[in-house]
mmCIF file of C-alpha atoms in Angstrom:
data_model
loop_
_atom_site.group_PDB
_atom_site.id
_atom_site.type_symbol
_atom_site.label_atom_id
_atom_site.label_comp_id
_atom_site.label_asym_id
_atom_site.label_seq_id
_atom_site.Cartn_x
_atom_site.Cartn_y
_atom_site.Cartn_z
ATOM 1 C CA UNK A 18 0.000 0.000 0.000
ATOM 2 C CA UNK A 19 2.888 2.502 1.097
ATOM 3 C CA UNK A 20 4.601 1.885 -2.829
ATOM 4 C CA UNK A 21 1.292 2.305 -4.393
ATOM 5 C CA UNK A 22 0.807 5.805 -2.770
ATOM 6 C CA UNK A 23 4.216 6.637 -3.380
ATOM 7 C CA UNK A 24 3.820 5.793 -7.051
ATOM 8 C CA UNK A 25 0.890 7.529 -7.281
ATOM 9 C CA UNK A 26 2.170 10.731 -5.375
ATOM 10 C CA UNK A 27 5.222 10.620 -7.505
ATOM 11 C CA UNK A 28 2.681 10.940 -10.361
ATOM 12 C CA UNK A 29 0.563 13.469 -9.347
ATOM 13 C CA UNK A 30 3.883 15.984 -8.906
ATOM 14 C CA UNK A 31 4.897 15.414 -11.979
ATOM 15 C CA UNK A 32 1.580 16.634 -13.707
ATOM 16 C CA UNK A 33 1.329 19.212 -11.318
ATOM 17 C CA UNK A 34 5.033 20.133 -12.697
ATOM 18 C CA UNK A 35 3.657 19.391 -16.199
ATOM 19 C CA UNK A 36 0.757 21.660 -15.580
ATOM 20 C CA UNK A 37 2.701 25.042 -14.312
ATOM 21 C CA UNK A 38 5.513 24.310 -17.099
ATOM 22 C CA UNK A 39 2.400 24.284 -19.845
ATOM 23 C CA UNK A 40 0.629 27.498 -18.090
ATOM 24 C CA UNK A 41 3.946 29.665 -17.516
ATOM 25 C CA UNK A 42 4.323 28.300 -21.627
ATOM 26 C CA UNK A 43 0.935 29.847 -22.320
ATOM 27 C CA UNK A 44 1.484 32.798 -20.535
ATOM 28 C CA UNK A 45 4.679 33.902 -22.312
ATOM 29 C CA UNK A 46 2.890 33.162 -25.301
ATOM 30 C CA UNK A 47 0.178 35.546 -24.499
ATOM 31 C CA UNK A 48 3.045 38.187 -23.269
ATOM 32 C CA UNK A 49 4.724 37.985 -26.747
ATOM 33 C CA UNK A 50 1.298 38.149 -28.888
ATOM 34 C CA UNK A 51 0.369 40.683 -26.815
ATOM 35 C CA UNK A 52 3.849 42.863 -26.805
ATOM 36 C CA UNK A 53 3.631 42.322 -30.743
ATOM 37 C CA UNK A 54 0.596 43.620 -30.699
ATOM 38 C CA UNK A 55 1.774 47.077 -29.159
ATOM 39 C CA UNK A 56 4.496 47.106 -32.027
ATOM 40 C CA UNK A 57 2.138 46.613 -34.936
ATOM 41 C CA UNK A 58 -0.358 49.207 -33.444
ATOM 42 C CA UNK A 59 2.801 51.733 -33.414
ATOM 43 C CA UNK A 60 2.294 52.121 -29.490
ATOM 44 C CA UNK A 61 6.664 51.944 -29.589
ATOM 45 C CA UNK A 62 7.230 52.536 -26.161
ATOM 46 C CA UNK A 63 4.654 50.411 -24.192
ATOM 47 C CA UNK A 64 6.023 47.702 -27.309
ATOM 48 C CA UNK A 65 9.237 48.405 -25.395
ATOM 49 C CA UNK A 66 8.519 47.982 -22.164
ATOM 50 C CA UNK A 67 6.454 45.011 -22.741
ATOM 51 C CA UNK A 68 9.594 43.435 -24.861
ATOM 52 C CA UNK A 69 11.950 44.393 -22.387
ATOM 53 C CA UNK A 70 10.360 42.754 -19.624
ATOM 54 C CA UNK A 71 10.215 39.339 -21.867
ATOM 55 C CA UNK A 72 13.780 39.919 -22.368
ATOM 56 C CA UNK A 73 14.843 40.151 -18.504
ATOM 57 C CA UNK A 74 12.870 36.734 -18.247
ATOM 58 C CA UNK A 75 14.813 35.263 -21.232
ATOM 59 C CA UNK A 76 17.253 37.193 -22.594
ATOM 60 C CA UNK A 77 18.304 34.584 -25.164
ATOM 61 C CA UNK A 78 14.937 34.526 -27.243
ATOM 62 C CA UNK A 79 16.189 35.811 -30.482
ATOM 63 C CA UNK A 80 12.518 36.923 -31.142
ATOM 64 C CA UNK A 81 12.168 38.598 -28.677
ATOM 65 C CA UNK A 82 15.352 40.739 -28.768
ATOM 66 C CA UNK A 83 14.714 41.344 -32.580
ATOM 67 C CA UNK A 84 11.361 43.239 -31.573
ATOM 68 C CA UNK A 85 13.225 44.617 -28.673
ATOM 69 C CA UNK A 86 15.492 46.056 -31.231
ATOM 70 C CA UNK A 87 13.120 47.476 -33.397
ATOM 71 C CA UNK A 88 10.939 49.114 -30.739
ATOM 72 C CA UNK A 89 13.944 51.105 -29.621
ATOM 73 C CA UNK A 90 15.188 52.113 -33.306
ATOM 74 C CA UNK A 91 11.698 53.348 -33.160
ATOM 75 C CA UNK A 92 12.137 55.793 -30.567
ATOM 76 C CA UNK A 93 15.701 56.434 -31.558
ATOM 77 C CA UNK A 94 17.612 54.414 -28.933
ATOM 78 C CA UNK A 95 20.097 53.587 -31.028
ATOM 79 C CA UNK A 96 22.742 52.344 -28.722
ATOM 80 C CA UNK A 97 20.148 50.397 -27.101
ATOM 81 C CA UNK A 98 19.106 49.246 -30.838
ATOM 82 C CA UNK A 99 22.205 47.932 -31.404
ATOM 83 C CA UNK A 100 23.058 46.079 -28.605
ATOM 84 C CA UNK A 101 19.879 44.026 -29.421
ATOM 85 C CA UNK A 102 20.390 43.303 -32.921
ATOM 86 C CA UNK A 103 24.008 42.458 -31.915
ATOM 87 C CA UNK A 104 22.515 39.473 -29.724
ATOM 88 C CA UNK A 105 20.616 38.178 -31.954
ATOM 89 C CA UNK A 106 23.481 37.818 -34.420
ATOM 90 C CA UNK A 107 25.855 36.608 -31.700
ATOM 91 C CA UNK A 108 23.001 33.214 -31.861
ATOM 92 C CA UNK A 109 22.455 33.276 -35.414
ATOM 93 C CA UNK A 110 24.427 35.033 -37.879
ATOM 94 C CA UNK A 111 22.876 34.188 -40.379
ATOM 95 C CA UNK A 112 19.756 36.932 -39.329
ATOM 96 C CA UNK A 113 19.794 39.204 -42.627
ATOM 97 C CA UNK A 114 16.662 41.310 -41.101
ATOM 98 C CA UNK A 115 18.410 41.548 -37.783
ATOM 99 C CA UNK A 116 22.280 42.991 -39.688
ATOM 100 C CA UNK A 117 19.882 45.198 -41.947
ATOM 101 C CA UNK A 118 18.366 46.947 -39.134
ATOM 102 C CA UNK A 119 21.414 47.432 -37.040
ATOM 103 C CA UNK A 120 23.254 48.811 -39.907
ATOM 104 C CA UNK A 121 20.624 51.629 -40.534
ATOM 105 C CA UNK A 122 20.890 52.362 -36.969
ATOM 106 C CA UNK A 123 24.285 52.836 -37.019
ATOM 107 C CA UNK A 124 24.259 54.689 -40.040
ATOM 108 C CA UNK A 125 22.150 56.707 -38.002
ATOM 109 C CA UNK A 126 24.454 57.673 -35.029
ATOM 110 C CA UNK A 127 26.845 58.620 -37.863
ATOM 111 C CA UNK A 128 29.697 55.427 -37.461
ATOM 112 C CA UNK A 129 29.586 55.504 -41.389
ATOM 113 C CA UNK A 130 32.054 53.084 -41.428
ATOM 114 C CA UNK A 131 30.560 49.957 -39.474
ATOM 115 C CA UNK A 132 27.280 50.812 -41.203
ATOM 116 C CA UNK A 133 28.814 50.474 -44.402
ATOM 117 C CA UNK A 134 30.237 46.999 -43.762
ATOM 118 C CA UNK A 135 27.220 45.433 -42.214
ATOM 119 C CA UNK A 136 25.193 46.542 -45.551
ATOM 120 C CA UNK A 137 27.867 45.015 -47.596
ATOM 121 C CA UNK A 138 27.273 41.987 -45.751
ATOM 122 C CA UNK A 139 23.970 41.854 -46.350
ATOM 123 C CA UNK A 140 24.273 42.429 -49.939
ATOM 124 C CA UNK A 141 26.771 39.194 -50.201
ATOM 125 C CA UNK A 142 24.232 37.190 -48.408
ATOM 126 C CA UNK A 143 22.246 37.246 -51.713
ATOM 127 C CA UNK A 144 18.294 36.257 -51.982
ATOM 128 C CA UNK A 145 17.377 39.684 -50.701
ATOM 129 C CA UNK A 146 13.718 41.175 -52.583
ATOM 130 C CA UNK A 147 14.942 43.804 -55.129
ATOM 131 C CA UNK A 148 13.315 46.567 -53.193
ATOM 132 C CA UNK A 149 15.600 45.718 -49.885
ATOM 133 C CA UNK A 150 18.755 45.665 -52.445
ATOM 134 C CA UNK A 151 17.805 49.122 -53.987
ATOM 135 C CA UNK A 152 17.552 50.961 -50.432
ATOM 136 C CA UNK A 153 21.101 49.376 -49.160
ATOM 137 C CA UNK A 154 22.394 50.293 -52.323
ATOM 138 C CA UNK A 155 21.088 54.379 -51.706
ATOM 139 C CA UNK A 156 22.660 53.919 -48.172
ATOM 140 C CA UNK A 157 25.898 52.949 -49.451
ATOM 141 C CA UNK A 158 25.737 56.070 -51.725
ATOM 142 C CA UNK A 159 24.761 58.029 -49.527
ATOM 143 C CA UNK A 160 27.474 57.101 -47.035
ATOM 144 C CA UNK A 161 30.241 57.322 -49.700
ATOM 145 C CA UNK A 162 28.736 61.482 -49.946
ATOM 146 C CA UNK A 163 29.174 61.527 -46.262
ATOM 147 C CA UNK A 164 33.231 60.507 -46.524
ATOM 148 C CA UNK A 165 33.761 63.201 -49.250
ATOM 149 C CA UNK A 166 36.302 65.734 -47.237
ATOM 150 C CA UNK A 167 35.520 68.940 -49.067
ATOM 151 C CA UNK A 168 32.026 70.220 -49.490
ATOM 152 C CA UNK A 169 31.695 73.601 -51.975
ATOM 153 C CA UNK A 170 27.969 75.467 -51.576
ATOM 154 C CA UNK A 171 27.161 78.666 -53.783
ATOM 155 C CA UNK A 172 24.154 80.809 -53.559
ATOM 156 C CA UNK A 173 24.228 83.628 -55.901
ATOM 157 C CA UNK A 174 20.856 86.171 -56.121
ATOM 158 C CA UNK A 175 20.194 89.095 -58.165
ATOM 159 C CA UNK A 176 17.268 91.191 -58.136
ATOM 160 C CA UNK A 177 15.249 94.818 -58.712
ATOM 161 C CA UNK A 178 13.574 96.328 -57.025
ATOM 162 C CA UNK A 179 11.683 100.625 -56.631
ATOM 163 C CA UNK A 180 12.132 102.785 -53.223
ATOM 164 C CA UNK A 181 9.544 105.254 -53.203
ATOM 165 C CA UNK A 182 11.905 107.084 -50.640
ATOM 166 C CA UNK A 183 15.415 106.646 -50.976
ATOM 167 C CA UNK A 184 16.542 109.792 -48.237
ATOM 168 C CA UNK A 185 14.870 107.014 -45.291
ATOM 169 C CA UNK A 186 18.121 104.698 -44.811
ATOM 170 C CA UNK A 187 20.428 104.044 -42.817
ATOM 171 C CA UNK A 188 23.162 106.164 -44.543
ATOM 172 C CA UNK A 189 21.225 109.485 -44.293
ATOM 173 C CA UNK A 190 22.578 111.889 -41.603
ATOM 174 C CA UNK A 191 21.250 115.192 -42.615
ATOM 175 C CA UNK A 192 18.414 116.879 -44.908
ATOM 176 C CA UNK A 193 17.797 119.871 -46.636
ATOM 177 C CA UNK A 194 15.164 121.958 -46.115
ATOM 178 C CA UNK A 195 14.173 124.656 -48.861
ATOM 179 C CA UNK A 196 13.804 128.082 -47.456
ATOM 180 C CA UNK A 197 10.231 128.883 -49.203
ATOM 181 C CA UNK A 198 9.188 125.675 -47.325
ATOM 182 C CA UNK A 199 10.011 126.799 -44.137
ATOM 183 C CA UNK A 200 7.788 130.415 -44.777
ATOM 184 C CA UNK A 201 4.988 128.491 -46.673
ATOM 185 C CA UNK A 202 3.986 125.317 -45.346
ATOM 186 C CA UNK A 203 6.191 124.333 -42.329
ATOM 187 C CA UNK A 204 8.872 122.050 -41.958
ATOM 188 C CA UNK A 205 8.659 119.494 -43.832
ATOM 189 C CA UNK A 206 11.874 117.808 -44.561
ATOM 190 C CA UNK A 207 12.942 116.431 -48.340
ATOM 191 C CA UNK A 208 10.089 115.841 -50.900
ATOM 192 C CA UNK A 209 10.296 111.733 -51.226
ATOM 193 C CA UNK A 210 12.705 110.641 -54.090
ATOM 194 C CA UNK A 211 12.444 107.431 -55.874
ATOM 195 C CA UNK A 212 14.485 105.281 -57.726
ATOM 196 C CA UNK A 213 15.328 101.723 -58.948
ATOM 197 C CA UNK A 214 17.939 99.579 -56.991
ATOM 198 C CA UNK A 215 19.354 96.659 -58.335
ATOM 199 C CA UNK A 216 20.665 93.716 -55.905
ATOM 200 C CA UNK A 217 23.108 91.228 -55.918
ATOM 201 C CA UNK A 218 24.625 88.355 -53.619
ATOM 202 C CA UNK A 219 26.951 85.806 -53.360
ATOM 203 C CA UNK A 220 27.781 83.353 -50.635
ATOM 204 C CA UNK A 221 30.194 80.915 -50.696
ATOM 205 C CA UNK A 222 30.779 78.109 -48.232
ATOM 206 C CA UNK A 223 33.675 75.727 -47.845
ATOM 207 C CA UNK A 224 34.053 73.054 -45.703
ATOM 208 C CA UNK A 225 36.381 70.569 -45.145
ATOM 209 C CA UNK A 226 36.333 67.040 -42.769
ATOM 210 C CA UNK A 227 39.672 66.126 -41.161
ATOM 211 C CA UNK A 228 39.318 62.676 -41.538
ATOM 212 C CA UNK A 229 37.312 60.548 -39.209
ATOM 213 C CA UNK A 230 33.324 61.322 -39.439
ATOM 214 C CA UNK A 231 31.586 63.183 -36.965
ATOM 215 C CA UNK A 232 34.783 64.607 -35.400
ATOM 216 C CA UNK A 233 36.807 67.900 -35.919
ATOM 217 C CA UNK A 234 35.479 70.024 -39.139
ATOM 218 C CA UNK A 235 36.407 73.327 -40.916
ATOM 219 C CA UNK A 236 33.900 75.961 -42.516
ATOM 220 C CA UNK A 237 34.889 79.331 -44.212
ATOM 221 C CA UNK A 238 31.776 81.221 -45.002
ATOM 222 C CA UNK A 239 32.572 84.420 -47.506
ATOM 223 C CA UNK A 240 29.604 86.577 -48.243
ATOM 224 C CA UNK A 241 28.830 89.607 -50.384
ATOM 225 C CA UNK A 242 26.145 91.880 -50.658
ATOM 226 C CA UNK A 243 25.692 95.243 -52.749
ATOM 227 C CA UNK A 244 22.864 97.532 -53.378
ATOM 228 C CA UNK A 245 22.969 100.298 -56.092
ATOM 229 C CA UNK A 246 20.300 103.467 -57.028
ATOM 230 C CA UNK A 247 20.356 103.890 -60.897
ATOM 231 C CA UNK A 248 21.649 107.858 -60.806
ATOM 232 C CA UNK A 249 22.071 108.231 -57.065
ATOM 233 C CA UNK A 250 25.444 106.676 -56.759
ATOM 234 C CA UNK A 251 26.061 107.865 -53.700
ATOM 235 C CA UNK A 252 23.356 105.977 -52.046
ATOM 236 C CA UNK A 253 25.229 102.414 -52.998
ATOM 237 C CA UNK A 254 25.685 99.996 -50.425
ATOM 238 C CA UNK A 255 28.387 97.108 -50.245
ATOM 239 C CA UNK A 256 28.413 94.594 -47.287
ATOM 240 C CA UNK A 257 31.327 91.609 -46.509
ATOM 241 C CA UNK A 258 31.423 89.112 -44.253
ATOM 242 C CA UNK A 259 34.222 86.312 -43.523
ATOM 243 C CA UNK A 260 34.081 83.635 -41.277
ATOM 244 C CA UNK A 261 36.140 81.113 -40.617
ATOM 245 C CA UNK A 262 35.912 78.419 -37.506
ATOM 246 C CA UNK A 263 36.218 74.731 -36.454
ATOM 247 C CA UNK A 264 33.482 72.490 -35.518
ATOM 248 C CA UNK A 265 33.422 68.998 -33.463
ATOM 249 C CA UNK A 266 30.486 66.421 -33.355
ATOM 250 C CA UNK A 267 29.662 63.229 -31.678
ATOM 251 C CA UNK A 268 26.851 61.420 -31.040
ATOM 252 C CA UNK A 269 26.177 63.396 -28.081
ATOM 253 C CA UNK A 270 27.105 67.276 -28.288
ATOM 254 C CA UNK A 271 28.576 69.545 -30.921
ATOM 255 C CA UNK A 272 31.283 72.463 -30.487
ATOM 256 C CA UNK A 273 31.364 75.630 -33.070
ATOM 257 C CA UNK A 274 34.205 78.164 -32.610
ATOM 258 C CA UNK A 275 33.698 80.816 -35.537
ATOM 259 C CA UNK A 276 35.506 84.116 -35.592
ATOM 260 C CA UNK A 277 34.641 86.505 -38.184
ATOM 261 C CA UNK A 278 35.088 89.955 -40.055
ATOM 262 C CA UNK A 279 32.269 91.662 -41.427
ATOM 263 C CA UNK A 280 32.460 95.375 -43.345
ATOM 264 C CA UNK A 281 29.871 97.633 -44.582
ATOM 265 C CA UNK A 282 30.603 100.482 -46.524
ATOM 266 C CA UNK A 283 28.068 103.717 -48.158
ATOM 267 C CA UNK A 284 29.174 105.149 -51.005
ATOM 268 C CA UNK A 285 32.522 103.750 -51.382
ATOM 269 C CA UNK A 286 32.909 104.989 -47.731
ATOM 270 C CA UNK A 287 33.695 102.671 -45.168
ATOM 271 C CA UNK A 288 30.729 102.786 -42.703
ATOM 272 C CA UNK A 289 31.095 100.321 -39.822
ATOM 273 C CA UNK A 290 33.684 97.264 -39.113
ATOM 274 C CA UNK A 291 32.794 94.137 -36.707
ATOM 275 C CA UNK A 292 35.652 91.282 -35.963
ATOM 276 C CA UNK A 293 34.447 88.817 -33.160
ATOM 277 C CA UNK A 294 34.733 85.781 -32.250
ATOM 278 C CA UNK A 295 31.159 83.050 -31.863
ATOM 279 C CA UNK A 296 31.433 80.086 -29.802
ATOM 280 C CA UNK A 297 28.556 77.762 -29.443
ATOM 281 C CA UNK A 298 28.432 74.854 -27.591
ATOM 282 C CA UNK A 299 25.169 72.329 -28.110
ATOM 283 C CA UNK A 300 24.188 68.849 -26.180
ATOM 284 C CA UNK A 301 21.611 66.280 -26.561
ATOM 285 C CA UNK A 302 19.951 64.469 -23.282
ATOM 286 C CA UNK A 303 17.442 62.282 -23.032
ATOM 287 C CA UNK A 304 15.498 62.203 -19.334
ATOM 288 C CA UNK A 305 12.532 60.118 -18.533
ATOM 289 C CA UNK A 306 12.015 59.013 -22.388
ATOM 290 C CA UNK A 307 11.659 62.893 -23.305
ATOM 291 C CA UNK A 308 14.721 64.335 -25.696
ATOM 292 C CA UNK A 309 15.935 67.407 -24.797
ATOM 293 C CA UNK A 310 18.528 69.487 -26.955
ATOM 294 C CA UNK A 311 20.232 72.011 -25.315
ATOM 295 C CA UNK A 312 22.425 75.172 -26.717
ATOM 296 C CA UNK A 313 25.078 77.400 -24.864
ATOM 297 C CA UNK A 314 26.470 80.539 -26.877
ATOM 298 C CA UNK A 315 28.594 83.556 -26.220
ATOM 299 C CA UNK A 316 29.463 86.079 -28.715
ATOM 300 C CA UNK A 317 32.375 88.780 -28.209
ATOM 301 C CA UNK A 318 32.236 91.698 -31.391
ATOM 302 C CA UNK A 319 34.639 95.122 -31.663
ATOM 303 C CA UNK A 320 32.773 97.349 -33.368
ATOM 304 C CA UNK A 321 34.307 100.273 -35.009
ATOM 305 C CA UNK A 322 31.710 103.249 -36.568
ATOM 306 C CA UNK A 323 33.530 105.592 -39.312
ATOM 307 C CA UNK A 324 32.588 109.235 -40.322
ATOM 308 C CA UNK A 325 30.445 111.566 -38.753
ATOM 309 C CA UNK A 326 29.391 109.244 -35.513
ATOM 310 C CA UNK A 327 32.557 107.591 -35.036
ATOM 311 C CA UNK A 328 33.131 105.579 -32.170
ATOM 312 C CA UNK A 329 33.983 102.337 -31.204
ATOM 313 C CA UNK A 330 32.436 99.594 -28.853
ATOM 314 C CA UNK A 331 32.784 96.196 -27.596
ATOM 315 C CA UNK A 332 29.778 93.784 -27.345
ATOM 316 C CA UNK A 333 29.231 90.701 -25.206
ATOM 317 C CA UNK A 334 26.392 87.915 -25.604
ATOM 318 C CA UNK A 335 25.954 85.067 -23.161
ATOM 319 C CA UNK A 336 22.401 83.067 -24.110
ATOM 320 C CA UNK A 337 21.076 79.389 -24.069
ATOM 321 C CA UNK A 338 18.465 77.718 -25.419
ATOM 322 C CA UNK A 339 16.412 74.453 -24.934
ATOM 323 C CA UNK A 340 14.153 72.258 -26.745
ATOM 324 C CA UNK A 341 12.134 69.657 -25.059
ATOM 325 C CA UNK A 342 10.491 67.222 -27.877
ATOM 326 C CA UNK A 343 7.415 65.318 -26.217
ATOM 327 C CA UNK A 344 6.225 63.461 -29.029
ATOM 328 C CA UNK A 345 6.248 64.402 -33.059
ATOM 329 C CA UNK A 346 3.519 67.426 -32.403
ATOM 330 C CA UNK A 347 3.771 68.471 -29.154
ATOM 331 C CA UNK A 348 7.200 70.755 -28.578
ATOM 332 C CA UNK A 349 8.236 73.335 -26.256
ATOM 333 C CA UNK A 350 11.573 75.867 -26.190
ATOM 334 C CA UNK A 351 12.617 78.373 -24.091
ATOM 335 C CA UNK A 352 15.316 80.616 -24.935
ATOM 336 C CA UNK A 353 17.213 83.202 -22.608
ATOM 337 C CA UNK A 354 20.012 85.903 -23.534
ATOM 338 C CA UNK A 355 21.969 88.677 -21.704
ATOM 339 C CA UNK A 356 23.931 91.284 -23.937
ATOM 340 C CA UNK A 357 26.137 94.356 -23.155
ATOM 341 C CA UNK A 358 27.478 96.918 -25.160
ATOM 342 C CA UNK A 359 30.531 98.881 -24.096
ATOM 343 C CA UNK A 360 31.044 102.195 -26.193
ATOM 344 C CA UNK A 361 33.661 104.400 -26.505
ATOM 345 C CA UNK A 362 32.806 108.111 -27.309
ATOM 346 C CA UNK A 363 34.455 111.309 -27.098
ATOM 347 C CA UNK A 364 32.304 112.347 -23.751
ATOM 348 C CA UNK A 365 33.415 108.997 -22.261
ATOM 349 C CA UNK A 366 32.330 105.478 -21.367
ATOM 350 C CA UNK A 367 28.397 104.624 -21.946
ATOM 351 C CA UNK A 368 26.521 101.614 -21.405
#
């Protein structure tokens, strides 16, 4: 009697074993349909959550770090991205959806050069639909564009255009008032003169990658503007600006130091002159799944005023600015500055 009920208790703990093997089985199933679900209804980051969970309770699943992987290219967690693809072709490399994937998201946190070789592999694995091949092959072009050093942009505009009043600008610093108008009808000030003005403009910018992507980079900005009345000559306006500075990005801030040298000149007269020096400092966070890109700049001018109001001045500019992305429609950014302007005139120092 004792090995009967032995036998039979022995039984009964196995299908109680069998039974909580088969429900936790059942359950996972119903985690992953329902997790899937999430992804498929674009609902990313409760598709994330739900994945992630799965993948603390098996983190070998291939499946579910694939998903894993897409929900956070989704939301633009690359690193995290990555990492899951990464596992998945650790198990299997053989995974052509899995290398496709991480190599667009490593194209997009700019390491051209491991994205490039992961969508090489996947073109050598062969059997890919021709629509797959034609969008690696526009990535691979497009990543070749990225590794070209020098980059050459011109903008060039020309254009007409009638003042009603040319003696209202900025060059004007006196009028003159006919006697008879003075006895007659009051002071008046000039009759309004018109004329035609052409326009013309030219940029040009240069820049020039020292070697590895997203590093140190060069940019020389040159810019011309001029502005001539037909038969009022001496209303012409010419305006120059150079700038030449360094720039350094990564995946997580950017660095701009750009002095410059701008000129503006009336009549063939120089007019004013402003050297200074623009530095610029930008970082991207990310806190409690909302992205946040914030901006530090300073600015320091000299500023030198020719002819009849000449003086000089110095001019500081300390700002920063932040933008706080919620979701694609909903944004908010708040921006703060403080400025002073130091000028020297013949009375003195002013603020």
């Amino acid at each position: 009697i004792i090995y009967l009920f032995l036998i039979f208790s022995t039984l009964n703990s196995q299908e109680i074993v069998a039974s909580v093997d088969s429900n936790q089985v059942k359950s996972k199933k119903h985690s992953i349909l329902s997790a899937l679900d999430l992804y498929h209804d674009q609902a990313y980051q409760e598709a994330y959550d739900a994945f992630k969970i799965l993948f603390n309770q098996d983190p070998a699943n291939n499946k579910i770090n694939f998903y894993l992987g897409l929900c956070a290219q989704e939301l633009q967690n690359y690193d995290q991205a990555i990492a899951a693809f990464e596992r998945v072709l650790i198990a299997d490399p053989s995974h052509i959806r899995s290398r496709l994937e991480m190599a667009r998201s490593l194209f997009s946190v700019e390491n051209y050069d491991e994205s490039e070789k992961e969508f090489l592999r996947v073109l050598r694995a062969g059997n890919i639909p021709k629509q797959v091949y034609d969008n690696v092959a526009k990535y691979i072009v497009a990543i070749e564009s990225k590794k070209i050093r020098h980059r050459v942009n011109v903008v060039a505009m020309f254009g007409l255009q009638y003042d009603n009043n040319i003696n209202n600008d900025i060059g004007t610093s006196s009028f003159l008032i006919e006697p008879n108008l003075v006895v007659e009808e009051g002071v008046t000030g000039n009759t309004p003169t018109g004329a035609v003005v052409n326009q013309e403009m030219i940029s040009v910018t240069h820049g020039y990658d020292f070697g590895k992507i997203g590093g140190w980079s060069m940019q020389n900005i040159v810019t011309g503007f001029g502005q001539n009345y037909v038969d009022f000559e001496e209303k012409g306006v010419l305006f120059t600006s150079l700038s030449s500075g360094f720039n350094y990005k990564s995946k997580n801030y950017t660095l701009d130091i750009a002095p410059h040298l701008d000129t503006l000149s009336i009549n063939k007269i120089a007019f004013m002159q402003v050297s200074g020096l623009n530095l610029k400092y930008g970082r991207l966070l990310s806190c409690y799944g909302i992205d946040t890109q914030s901006e530090f700049f300073s600015k320091v001018e000299h500023r030198e005023l020719f002819g009849l109001s000449e003086k000089s001045s110095h001019y500081f500019e300390l700002g920063g600015l932040g933008k706080w992305e919620f979701d694609n429609t909903n944004k908010f950014k708040f921006s703060y500055s403080f400025a002073q302007d130091r000028a020297n005139v013949p009375l003195g120092n002013s603020r």
